[in-house]
Coordinates of C-alpha atoms and ligand atoms in Angstrom, one line a residue:
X1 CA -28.6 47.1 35.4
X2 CA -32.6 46.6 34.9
X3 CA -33.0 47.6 38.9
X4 CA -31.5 51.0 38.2
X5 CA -34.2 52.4 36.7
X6 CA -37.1 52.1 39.0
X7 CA -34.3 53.2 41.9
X8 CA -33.8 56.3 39.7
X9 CA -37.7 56.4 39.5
X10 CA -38.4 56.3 43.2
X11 CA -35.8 58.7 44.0
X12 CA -37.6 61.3 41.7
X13 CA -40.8 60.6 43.2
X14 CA -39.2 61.4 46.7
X15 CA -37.9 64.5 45.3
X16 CA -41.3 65.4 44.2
X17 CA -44.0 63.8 46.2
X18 CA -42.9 63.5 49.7
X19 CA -41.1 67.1 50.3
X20 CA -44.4 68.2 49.3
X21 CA -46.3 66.2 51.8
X22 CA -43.5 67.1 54.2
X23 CA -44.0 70.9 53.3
X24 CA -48.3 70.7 54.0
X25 CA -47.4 68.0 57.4
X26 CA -45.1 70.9 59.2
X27 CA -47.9 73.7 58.1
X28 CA -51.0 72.1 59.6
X29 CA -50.6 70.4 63.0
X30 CA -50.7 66.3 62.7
X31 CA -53.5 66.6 64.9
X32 CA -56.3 69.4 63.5
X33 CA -58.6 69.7 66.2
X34 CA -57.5 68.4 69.4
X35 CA -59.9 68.8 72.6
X36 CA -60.0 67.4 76.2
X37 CA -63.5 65.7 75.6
X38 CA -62.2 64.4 72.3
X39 CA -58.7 62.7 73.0
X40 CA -56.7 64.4 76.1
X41 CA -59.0 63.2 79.2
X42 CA -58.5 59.4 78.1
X43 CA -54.7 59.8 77.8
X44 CA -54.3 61.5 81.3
X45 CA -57.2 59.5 82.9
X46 CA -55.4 56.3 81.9
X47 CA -51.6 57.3 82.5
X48 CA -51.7 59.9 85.2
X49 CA -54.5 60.0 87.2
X50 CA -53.6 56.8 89.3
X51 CA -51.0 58.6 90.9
X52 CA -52.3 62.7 90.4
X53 CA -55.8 62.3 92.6
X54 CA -55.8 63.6 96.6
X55 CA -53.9 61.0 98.8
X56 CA -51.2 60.0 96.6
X57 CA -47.5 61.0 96.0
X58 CA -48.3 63.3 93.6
X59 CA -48.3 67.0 93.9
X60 CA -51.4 68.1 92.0
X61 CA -54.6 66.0 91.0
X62 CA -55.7 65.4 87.2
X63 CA -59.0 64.6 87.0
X64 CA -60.5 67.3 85.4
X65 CA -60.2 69.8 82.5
X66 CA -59.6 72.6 84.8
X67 CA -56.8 70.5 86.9
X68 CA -55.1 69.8 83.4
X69 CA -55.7 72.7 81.6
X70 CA -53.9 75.3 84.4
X71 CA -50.6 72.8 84.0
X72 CA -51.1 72.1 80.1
X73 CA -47.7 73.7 79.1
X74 CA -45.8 71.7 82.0
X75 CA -47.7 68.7 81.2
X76 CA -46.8 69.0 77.3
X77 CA -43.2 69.9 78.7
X78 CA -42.7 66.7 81.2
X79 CA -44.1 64.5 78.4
X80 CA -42.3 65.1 76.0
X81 CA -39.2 65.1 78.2
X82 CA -40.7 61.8 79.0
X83 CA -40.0 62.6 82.8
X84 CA -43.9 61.6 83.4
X85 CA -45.1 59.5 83.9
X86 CA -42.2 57.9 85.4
X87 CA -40.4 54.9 83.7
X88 CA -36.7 55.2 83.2
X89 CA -36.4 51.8 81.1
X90 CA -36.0 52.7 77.3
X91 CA -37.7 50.1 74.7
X92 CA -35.7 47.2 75.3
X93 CA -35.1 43.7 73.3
X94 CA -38.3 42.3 75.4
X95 CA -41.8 44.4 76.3
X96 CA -42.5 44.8 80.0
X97 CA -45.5 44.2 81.7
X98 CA -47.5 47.2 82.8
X99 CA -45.6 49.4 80.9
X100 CA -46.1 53.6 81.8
X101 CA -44.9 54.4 78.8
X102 CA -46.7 56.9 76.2
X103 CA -47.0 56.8 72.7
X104 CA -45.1 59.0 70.7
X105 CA -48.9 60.1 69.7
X106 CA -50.2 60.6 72.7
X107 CA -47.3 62.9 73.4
X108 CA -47.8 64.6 70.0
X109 CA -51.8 64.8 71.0
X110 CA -50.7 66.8 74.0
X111 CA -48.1 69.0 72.3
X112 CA -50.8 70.1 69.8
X113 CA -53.4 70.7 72.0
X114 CA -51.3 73.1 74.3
X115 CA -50.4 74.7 71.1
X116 CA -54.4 75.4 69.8
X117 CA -55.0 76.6 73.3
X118 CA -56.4 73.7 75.1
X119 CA -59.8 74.0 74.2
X120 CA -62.5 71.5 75.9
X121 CA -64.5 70.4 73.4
X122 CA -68.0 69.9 72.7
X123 CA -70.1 66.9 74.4
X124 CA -70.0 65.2 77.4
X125 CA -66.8 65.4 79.6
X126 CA -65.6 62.0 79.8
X127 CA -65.7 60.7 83.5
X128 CA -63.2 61.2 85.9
X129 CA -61.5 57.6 86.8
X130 CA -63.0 55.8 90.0
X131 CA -60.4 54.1 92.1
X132 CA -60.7 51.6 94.8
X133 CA -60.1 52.8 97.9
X134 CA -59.4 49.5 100.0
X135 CA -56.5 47.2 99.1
X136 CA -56.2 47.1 95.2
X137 CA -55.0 43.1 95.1
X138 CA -57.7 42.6 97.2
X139 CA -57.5 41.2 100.7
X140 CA -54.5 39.9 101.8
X141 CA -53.6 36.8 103.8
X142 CA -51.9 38.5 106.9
X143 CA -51.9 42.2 107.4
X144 CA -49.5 43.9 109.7
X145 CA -49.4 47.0 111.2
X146 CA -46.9 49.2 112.2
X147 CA -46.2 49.1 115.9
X148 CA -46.0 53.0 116.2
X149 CA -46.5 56.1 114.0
X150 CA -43.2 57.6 112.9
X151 CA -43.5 61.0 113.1
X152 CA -42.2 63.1 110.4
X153 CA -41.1 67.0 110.9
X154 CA -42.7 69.6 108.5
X155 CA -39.5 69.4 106.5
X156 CA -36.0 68.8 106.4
X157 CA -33.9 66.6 104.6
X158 CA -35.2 63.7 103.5
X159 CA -35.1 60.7 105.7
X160 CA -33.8 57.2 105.7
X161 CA -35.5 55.1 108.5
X162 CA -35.7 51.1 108.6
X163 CA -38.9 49.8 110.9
X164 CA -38.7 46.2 111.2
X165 CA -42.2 43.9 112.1
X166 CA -42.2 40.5 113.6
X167 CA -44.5 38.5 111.0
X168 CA -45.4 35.7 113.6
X169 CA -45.3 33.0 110.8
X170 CA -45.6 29.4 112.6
X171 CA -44.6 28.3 109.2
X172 CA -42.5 28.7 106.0
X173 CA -44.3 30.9 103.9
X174 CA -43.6 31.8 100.3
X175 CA -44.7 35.8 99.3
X176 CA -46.8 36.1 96.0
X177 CA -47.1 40.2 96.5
X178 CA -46.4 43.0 99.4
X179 CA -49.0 45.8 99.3
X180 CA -48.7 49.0 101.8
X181 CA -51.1 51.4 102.6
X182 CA -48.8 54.2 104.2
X183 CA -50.8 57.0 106.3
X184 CA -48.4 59.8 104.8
X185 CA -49.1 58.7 101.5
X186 CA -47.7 62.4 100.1
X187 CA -44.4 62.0 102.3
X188 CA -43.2 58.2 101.2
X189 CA -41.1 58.6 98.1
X190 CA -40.3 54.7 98.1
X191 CA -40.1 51.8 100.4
X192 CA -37.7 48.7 100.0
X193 CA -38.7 45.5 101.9
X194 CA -36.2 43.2 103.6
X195 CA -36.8 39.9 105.8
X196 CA -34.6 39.4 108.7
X197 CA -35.0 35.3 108.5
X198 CA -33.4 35.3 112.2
X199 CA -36.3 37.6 113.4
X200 CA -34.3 39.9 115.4
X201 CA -34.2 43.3 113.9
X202 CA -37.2 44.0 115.6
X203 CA -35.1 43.9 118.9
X204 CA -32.8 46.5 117.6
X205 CA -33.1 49.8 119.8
X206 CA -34.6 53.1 118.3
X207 CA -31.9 55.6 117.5
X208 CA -33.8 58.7 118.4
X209 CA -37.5 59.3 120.1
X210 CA -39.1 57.9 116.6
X211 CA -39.2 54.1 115.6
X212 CA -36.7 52.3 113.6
X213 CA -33.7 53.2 112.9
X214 CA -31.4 55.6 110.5
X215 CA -29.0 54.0 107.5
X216 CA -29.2 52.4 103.8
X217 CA -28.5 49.4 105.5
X218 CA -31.7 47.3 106.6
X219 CA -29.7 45.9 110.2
X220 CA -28.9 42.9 109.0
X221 CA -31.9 42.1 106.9
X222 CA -30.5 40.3 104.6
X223 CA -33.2 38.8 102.3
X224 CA -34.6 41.6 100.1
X225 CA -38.3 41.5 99.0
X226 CA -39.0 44.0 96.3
X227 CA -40.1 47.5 97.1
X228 CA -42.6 50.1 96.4
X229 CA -41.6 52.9 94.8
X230 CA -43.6 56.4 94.6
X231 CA -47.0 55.6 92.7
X232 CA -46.5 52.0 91.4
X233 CA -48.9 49.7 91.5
X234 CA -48.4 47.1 93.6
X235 CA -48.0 43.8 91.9
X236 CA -47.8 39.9 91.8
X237 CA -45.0 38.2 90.7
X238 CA -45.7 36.4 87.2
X239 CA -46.5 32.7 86.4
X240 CA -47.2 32.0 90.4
X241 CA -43.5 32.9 91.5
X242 CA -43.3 33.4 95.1
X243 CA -40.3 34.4 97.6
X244 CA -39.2 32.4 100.5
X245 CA -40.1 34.0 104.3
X246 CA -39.3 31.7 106.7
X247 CA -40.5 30.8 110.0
X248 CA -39.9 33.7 112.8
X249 CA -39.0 36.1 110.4
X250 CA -39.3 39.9 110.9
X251 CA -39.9 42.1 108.1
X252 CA -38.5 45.2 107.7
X253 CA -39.3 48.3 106.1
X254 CA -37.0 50.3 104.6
X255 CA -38.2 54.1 103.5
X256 CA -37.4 56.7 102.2
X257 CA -38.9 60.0 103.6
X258 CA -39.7 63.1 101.9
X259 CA -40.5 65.8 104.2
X260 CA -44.2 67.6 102.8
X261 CA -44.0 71.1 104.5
X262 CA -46.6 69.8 107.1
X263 CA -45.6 67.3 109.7
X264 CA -47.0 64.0 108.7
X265 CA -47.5 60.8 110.3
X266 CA -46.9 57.2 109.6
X267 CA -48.3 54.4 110.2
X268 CA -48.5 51.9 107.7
X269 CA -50.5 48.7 107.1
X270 CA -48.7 45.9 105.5
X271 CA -51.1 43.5 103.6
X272 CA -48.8 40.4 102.2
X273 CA -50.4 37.6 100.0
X274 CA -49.3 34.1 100.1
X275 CA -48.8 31.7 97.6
X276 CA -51.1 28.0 98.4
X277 CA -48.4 26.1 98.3
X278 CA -44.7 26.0 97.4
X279 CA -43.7 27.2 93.9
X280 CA -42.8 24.3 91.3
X281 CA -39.7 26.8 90.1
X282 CA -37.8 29.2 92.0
X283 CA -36.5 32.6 91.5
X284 CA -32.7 34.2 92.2
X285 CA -31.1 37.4 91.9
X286 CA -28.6 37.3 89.7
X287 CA -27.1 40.9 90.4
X288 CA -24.1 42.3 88.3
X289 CA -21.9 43.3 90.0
X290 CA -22.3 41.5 92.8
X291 CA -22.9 43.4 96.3
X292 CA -23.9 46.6 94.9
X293 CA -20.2 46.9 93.2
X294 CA -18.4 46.5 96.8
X295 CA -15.8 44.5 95.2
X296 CA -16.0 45.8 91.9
X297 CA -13.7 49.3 92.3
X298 CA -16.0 51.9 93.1
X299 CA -14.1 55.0 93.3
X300 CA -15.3 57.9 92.1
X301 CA -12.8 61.0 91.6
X302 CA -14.0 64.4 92.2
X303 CA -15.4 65.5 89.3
X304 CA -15.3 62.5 87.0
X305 CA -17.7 62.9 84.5
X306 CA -18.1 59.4 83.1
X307 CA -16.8 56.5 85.5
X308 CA -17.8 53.3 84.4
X309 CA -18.4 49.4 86.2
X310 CA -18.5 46.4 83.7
X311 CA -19.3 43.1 85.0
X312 CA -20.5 39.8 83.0
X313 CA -21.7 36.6 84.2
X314 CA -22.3 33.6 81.6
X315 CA -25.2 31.1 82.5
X316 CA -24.0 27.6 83.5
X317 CA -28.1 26.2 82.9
X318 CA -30.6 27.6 80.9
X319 CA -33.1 30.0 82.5
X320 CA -36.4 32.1 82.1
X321 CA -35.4 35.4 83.3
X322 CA -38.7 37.0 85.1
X323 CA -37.4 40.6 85.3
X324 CA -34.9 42.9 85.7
X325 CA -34.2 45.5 88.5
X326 CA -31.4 48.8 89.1
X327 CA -30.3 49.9 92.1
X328 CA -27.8 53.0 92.7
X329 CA -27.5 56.2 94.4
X330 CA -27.7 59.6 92.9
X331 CA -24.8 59.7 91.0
X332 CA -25.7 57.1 88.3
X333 CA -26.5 58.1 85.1
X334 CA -26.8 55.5 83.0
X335 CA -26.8 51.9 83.1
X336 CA -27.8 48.6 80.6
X337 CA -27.8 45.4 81.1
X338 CA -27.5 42.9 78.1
X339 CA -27.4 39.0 77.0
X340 CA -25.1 38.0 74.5
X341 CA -27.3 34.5 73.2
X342 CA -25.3 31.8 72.7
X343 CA -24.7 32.4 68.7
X344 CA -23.7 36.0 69.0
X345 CA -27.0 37.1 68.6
X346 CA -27.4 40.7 71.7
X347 CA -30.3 41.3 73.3
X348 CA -30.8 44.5 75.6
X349 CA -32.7 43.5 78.8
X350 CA -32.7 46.8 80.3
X351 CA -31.4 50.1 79.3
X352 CA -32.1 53.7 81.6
X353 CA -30.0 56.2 79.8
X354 CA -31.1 58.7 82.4
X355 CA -30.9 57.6 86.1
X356 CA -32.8 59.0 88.4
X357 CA -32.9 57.6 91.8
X358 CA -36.7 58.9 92.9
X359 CA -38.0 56.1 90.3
X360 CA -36.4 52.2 90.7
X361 CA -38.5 50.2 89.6
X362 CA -38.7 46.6 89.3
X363 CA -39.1 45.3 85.2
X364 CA -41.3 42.4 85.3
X365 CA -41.6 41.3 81.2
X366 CA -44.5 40.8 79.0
X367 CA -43.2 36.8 79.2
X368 CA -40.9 35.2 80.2
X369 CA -37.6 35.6 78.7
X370 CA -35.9 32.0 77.7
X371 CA -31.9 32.3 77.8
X372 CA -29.9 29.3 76.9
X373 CA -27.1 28.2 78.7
X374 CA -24.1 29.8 78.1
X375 CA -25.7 33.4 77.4
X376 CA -23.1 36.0 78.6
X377 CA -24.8 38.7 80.9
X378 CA -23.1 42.1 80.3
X379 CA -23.7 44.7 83.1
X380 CA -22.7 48.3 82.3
X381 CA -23.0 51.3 85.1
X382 CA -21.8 55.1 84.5
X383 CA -21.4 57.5 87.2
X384 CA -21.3 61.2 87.0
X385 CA -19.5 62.7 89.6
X386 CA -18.9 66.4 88.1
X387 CA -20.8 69.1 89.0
X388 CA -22.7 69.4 85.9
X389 CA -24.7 66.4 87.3
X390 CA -28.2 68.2 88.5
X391 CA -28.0 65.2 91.4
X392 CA -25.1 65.1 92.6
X393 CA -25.7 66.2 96.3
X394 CA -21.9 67.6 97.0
X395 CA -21.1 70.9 95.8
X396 CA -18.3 71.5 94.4
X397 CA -18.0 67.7 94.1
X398 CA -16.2 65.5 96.2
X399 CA -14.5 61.8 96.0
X400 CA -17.0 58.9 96.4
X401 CA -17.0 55.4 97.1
X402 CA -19.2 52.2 98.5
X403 CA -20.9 53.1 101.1
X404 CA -24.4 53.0 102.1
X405 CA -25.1 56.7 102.9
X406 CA -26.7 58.6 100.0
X407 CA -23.6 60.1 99.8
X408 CA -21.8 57.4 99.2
X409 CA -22.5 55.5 95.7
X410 CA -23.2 51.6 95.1
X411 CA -24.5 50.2 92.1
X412 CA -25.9 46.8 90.5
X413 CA -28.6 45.6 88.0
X414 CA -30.3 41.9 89.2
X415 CA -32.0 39.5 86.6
X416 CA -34.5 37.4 88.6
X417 CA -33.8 34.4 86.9
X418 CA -35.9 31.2 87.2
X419 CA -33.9 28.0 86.3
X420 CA -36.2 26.2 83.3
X421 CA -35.4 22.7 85.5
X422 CA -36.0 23.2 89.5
X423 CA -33.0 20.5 89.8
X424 CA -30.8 23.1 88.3
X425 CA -31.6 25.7 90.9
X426 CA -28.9 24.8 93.5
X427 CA -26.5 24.3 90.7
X428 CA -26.9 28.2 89.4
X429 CA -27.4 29.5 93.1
X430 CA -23.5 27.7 93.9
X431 CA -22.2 29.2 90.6
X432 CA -23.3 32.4 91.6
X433 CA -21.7 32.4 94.9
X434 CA -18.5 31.4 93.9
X435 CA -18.1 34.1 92.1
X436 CA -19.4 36.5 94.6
X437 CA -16.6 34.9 96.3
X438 CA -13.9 34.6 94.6
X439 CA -14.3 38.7 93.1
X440 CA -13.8 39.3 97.0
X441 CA -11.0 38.0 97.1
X442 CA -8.9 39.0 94.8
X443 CA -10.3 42.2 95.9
X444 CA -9.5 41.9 99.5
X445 CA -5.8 40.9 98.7
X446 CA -5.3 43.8 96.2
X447 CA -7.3 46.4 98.6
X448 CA -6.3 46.5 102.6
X449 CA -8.9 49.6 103.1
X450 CA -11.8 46.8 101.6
X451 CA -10.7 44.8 104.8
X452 CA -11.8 47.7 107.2
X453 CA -14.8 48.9 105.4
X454 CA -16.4 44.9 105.7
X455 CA -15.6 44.5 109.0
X456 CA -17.5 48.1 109.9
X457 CA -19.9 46.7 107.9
X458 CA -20.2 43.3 109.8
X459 CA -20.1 44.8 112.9
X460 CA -23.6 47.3 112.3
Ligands
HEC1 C1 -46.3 56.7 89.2 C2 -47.0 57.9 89.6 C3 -47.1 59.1 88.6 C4 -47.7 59.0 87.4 C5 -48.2 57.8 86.7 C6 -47.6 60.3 86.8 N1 -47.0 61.1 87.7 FE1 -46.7 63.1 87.4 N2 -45.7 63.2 89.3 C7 -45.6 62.2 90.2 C8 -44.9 62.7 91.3 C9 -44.7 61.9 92.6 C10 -44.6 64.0 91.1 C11 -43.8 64.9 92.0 C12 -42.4 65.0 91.5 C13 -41.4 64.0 92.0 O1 -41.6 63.4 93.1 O2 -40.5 63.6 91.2 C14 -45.1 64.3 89.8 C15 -44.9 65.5 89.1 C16 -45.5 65.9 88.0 C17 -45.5 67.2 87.4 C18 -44.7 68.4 88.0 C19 -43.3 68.4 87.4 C20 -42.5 69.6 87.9 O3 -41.4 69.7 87.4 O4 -43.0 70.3 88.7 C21 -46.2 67.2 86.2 C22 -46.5 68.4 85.3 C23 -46.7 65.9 86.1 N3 -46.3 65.1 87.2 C24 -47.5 65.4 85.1 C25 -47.9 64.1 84.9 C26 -48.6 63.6 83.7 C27 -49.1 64.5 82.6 C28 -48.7 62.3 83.8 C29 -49.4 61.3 82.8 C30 -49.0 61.4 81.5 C31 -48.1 61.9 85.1 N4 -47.6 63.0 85.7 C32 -48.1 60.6 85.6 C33 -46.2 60.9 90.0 C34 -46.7 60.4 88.9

């Protein structure tokens, strides 16, 4: 009884202090005086400018008042839509590392300075960023080059090509980070690299008077190595984790090409940084469902609006998980993957409730994420296949399924998981295969089409 009076109290003062706050905070902007000098410069400088400056994949530079000032009602528009800068992960259970994320202030700053009418400010104008031109992780251990330029036309649609490189490793060698440096920066939405450990992609013939080769499908390259997508940084893994290449192995190249409206060409260099020696603990892809979904029921009807995958795994040792990565075509349109902790407790490891396949990125966390053995991985994907969806590239829409064309759909979220004991490694790796497996069976008995589509697949 004694607590219902100050309730009662507090309630009143609600009533009568904070509406009137509430009433002066929607009169007066939260910011008063906002300027570019002041507060604006330092939030694009530090969040956009890496990408919006002459060379990269960006359309305009922001590096000035001017630059920002003739798009500040987009800018204020594509923030707070949080399109830019590009992240699709929402806050998750675990912070990320190098997040490109803004505040909900910095957002607010931009909103209100749009709104007063962008004004400069007094003082000094805050200097522009300076960025390294040369390689940014500095120089690598073996640098590659493309054999020949790929020659882009002025447009077109955009264009799938695989290039593979022999590597000419004499040795094992284990990767610590890939960075590119494309010549048709402004053309080369994203890049996924593969390693062909037999070293024999490189032999595969041209299709066409242009290098490489057309497809989703990397010829048979079949360990994948990351990627770089438009604008990201490239990176190291964390706490010295390094990938496998071995001996002889070609690497391949895997990009995505966005015609410019000038004819562009590439030809890329390939700086790759190796680690000193071996890695006490090793990393592996745990992907949900496995194979991209080709044995999880991916059939889309024309039209569906919300088609959902599920797929769970449970831990048989305890891991750190590194990061998390997505992977699907255009249709997606949301997707999360979860762990369930051994007492009940659910933690979200990634969550994009807005797909969009121009940005996959790869989530490395903050730390490293312990999960016990026995923590249930829960894998959701959605699909939108009506033709409400802005990205689906059939009009009116049409049944999908796996396939490795654009406009076909596939679909997975991988945990790169690091078993806490090396000695556990091959333990989870067998696990994790076995189920691969056995899901394709049961599959392949239930499905006679599956049968022909793996056997096309096999054959490429
Ligand atoms: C990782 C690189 C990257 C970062 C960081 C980035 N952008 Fe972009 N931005 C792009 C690219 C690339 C495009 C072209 C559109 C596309 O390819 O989706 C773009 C497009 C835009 C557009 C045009 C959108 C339209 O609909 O025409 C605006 C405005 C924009 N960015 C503002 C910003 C602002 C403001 C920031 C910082 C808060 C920012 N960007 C950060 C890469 C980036």
């Amino acid at each position: 009884m004694n607590f219902k009076i100050p309730a009662v109290c507090v309630a009143l003062g609600a009533l009568f202090i904070v509406q009137p706050v509430h009433r002066i905070a929607a009169q007066t902007p939260a910011h008063p005086r906002v300027t570019f000098n002041g507060q604006i410069a330092a939030i694009v400088y530090k969040n956009c400018s890496a990408c919006h400056r002459p060379g990269e994949a960006a359309p305009f530079s922001l590096l000035s008042y001017q630059d920002v000032a003739k798009r500040g009602k987009l800018i204020a528009a594509v923030t707070t839509a949080r399109i830019m800068p590009p992240w699709r992960a929402e806050p998750a259970s675990y912070a990320y590392r190098d997040e490109r994320r803004l505040s909900d202030s910095d957002i607010a700053l931009l909103r209100d300075w749009v709104e007063q009418g962008m004004p400069e400010g007094a003082g000094k104008a805050p200097d522009a960023p300076k960025f390294n031109s040369g390689w940014r992780l500095g120089e690598p251990d073996l640098v590659v080059e493309m054999p020949a330029a790929y020659h882009l036309k002025a447009d077109g649609p955009d264009i799938y090509r695989n290039i593979a490189l022999p590597l000419g490793l004499t040795g094992e060698k284990w990767i610590t980070a890939i960075e590119m440096r494309t010549t048709a920066r402004a053309a080369v939405h994203h890049v996924l690299y593969f390693a062909d450990p037999n070293g024999r992609v490189h032999l595969k013939p041209n299709d066409g008077d242009e290098p490489g080769f057309g497809g989703m499908r990397a010829g048979g390259a079949t360990m994948p190595l990351g990627g770089w997508a438009v604008g990201a940084q490239p990176q190291f893994f964390p706490e010295g984790l390094a990938l496998r290449v071995p001996q002889g192995s070609d690497l391949v190249l895997q990009y995505h090409f966005h015609p410019t409206g000038k004819p562009e060409t590439e030809k890329s260099l390939i700086g790759l940084h190796f680690a000193k020696e071996a890695p006490s603990r090793n990393m592996l892809a745990i992907q949900l469902p496995p194979v991209y979904s080709l044995f999880a029921g991916l059939d889309i009807p024309a039209g569906e609006k919300d088609f959902v995958i599920r797929d769970s795994y449970t831990l048989p040792v305890e891991i750190d998980a590194a990061g998390v990565s997505a992977h699907a075509h255009y249709l997606a349109s949301r997707m999360k993957l979860t762990a369930t902790l051994p007492d009940g407790e659910v933690k979200t490891l990634l969550s994009i409730g807005d797909w969009n396949f121009n940005w996959q990125d790869q989530y490395f966390f903050q730390d490293m994420v312990a999960l016990p053995r026995g923590t249930r991985l829960d894998a959701e994907i959605h699909w939108d296949n009506s033709a409400e969806n802005p990205h689906n590239p059939a009009s009116p829409p049409i049944r999908v399924t796996w396939g490795e064309q654009s406009k076909d759909e596939m679909g997975a979220l991988t945990l790169i998981a690091v078993p806490r004991r090396q000695m556990d490694y091959r333990m989870l790796q067998r696990d994790v295969s076995q189920k691969r497996a056995m899901m394709a069976q049961q599959k392949i008995f239930s499905d006679p089409q599956l049968i022909k589509k793996i056997a096309e697949l096999l054959a490429q």
